[in-house]
């Protein structure tokens, strides 16, 4: 698959990028290489390959879900300026 000079100019215009002729030529080479690689990858037979969510077989180490601290709500609400129904009352900031 090849990309034309006009297409590069149009893409640059849409992206609001000023591009010189030399930059356009270099961009054509790079994009053509990428598009050719994609075309080559499309030719690979993947019928017996299952999709993967990650390129490596890794698992996340998880800790046990155990309570490590006691409930200190009453202790902390005793020192709060204002509490109502077990909730902290704060001044309104946004009208």
C-alpha positions as YAML, in Angstrom:
chain: A
units: angstrom
residues:
- id: 1
  name: UNK
  ca: [0.00, 0.00, 0.00]
- id: 2
  name: UNK
  ca: [1.43, 3.35, -0.94]
- id: 3
  name: UNK
  ca: [0.58, 6.84, 0.13]
- id: 4
  name: UNK
  ca: [0.74, 9.80, -2.22]
- id: 5
  name: UNK
  ca: [2.32, 13.19, -1.86]
- id: 6
  name: UNK
  ca: [-1.11, 14.82, -2.04]
- id: 7
  name: UNK
  ca: [-2.40, 12.64, 0.80]
- id: 8
  name: UNK
  ca: [0.54, 13.67, 2.98]
- id: 9
  name: UNK
  ca: [-0.12, 17.33, 2.23]
- id: 10
  name: UNK
  ca: [-3.83, 16.89, 3.01]
- id: 11
  name: UNK
  ca: [-3.10, 15.13, 6.32]
- id: 12
  name: UNK
  ca: [-0.60, 17.85, 7.27]
- id: 13
  name: UNK
  ca: [-3.16, 20.51, 6.42]
- id: 14
  name: UNK
  ca: [-5.87, 18.81, 8.51]
- id: 15
  name: UNK
  ca: [-3.45, 18.51, 11.42]
- id: 16
  name: UNK
  ca: [-2.43, 22.14, 10.94]
- id: 17
  name: UNK
  ca: [1.21, 21.14, 10.47]
- id: 18
  name: UNK
  ca: [3.46, 23.06, 8.14]
- id: 19
  name: UNK
  ca: [5.48, 20.50, 6.19]
- id: 20
  name: UNK
  ca: [8.28, 21.00, 3.68]
- id: 21
  name: UNK
  ca: [8.80, 18.92, 0.54]
- id: 22
  name: UNK
  ca: [11.73, 17.09, 2.15]
- id: 23
  name: UNK
  ca: [9.65, 16.31, 5.25]
- id: 24
  name: UNK
  ca: [6.79, 15.12, 3.06]
- id: 25
  name: UNK
  ca: [9.13, 12.76, 1.17]
- id: 26
  name: UNK
  ca: [10.55, 11.38, 4.44]
- id: 27
  name: UNK
  ca: [7.05, 10.96, 5.83]
- id: 28
  name: UNK
  ca: [5.93, 9.08, 2.72]
- id: 29
  name: UNK
  ca: [8.81, 6.62, 3.18]
- id: 30
  name: UNK
  ca: [8.05, 6.08, 6.87]
- id: 31
  name: UNK
  ca: [4.29, 5.71, 6.44]
- id: 32
  name: UNK
  ca: [4.70, 3.42, 3.44]
- id: 33
  name: UNK
  ca: [6.98, 1.20, 5.51]
- id: 34
  name: UNK
  ca: [4.43, 1.04, 8.31]
- id: 35
  name: UNK
  ca: [1.55, 0.33, 5.93]
- id: 36
  name: UNK
  ca: [3.57, -2.39, 4.16]
- id: 37
  name: UNK
  ca: [4.33, -4.00, 7.53]
- id: 38
  name: UNK
  ca: [0.62, -4.00, 8.36]
- id: 39
  name: UNK
  ca: [-0.18, -5.61, 5.01]
- id: 40
  name: UNK
  ca: [2.43, -8.31, 5.69]
- id: 41
  name: UNK
  ca: [0.94, -8.94, 9.13]
- id: 42
  name: UNK
  ca: [-2.54, -9.34, 7.61]
- id: 43
  name: UNK
  ca: [-1.21, -12.22, 5.48]
- id: 44
  name: UNK
  ca: [-0.29, -14.30, 8.55]
- id: 45
  name: UNK
  ca: [-2.69, -17.17, 9.26]
- id: 46
  name: UNK
  ca: [-4.07, -16.67, 12.77]
- id: 47
  name: UNK
  ca: [-7.02, -19.08, 12.68]
- id: 48
  name: UNK
  ca: [-5.75, -21.34, 15.51]
- id: 49
  name: UNK
  ca: [-4.37, -18.54, 17.69]
- id: 50
  name: UNK
  ca: [-6.49, -17.30, 20.57]
- id: 51
  name: UNK
  ca: [-6.58, -13.57, 21.32]
- id: 52
  name: UNK
  ca: [-4.47, -12.36, 24.23]
- id: 53
  name: UNK
  ca: [-5.01, -9.43, 26.55]
- id: 54
  name: UNK
  ca: [-1.27, -9.12, 27.15]
- id: 55
  name: UNK
  ca: [1.83, -10.15, 25.26]
- id: 56
  name: UNK
  ca: [3.25, -11.97, 28.28]
- id: 57
  name: UNK
  ca: [1.65, -14.53, 30.56]
- id: 58
  name: UNK
  ca: [1.72, -12.53, 33.77]
- id: 59
  name: UNK
  ca: [-0.50, -12.35, 36.82]
- id: 60
  name: UNK
  ca: [-0.79, -9.63, 39.39]
- id: 61
  name: UNK
  ca: [0.24, -10.51, 42.90]
- id: 62
  name: UNK
  ca: [-2.64, -9.75, 45.22]
- id: 63
  name: UNK
  ca: [-2.63, -9.54, 48.99]
- id: 64
  name: UNK
  ca: [-5.29, -11.15, 51.12]
- id: 65
  name: UNK
  ca: [-8.29, -8.95, 51.79]
- id: 66
  name: UNK
  ca: [-7.89, -8.77, 55.56]
- id: 67
  name: UNK
  ca: [-8.84, -5.86, 57.84]
- id: 68
  name: UNK
  ca: [-5.63, -4.51, 59.34]
- id: 69
  name: UNK
  ca: [-6.96, -1.51, 61.29]
- id: 70
  name: UNK
  ca: [-9.82, -1.16, 63.71]
- id: 71
  name: UNK
  ca: [-12.79, 1.16, 63.21]
- id: 72
  name: UNK
  ca: [-11.89, 4.50, 64.82]
- id: 73
  name: UNK
  ca: [-14.91, 6.50, 63.60]
- id: 74
  name: UNK
  ca: [-16.17, 7.54, 67.03]
- id: 75
  name: UNK
  ca: [-12.71, 8.54, 68.24]
- id: 76
  name: UNK
  ca: [-12.05, 10.65, 65.12]
- id: 77
  name: UNK
  ca: [-15.51, 12.24, 65.08]
- id: 78
  name: UNK
  ca: [-15.13, 13.39, 68.69]
- id: 79
  name: UNK
  ca: [-12.40, 15.80, 67.60]
- id: 80
  name: UNK
  ca: [-14.19, 16.94, 64.41]
- id: 81
  name: UNK
  ca: [-15.64, 20.49, 64.46]
- id: 82
  name: UNK
  ca: [-19.11, 19.35, 63.36]
- id: 83
  name: UNK
  ca: [-20.70, 15.92, 62.90]
- id: 84
  name: UNK
  ca: [-24.27, 14.89, 62.12]
- id: 85
  name: UNK
  ca: [-25.60, 11.34, 61.80]
- id: 86
  name: UNK
  ca: [-22.11, 9.85, 61.67]
- id: 87
  name: UNK
  ca: [-21.05, 12.20, 58.84]
- id: 88
  name: UNK
  ca: [-18.58, 15.07, 58.87]
- id: 89
  name: UNK
  ca: [-20.20, 18.45, 58.18]
- id: 90
  name: UNK
  ca: [-18.04, 20.78, 56.11]
- id: 91
  name: UNK
  ca: [-18.66, 24.34, 54.96]
- id: 92
  name: UNK
  ca: [-20.14, 24.81, 51.50]
- id: 93
  name: UNK
  ca: [-17.43, 25.83, 49.01]
- id: 94
  name: UNK
  ca: [-19.35, 25.97, 45.73]
- id: 95
  name: UNK
  ca: [-22.57, 27.90, 45.38]
...
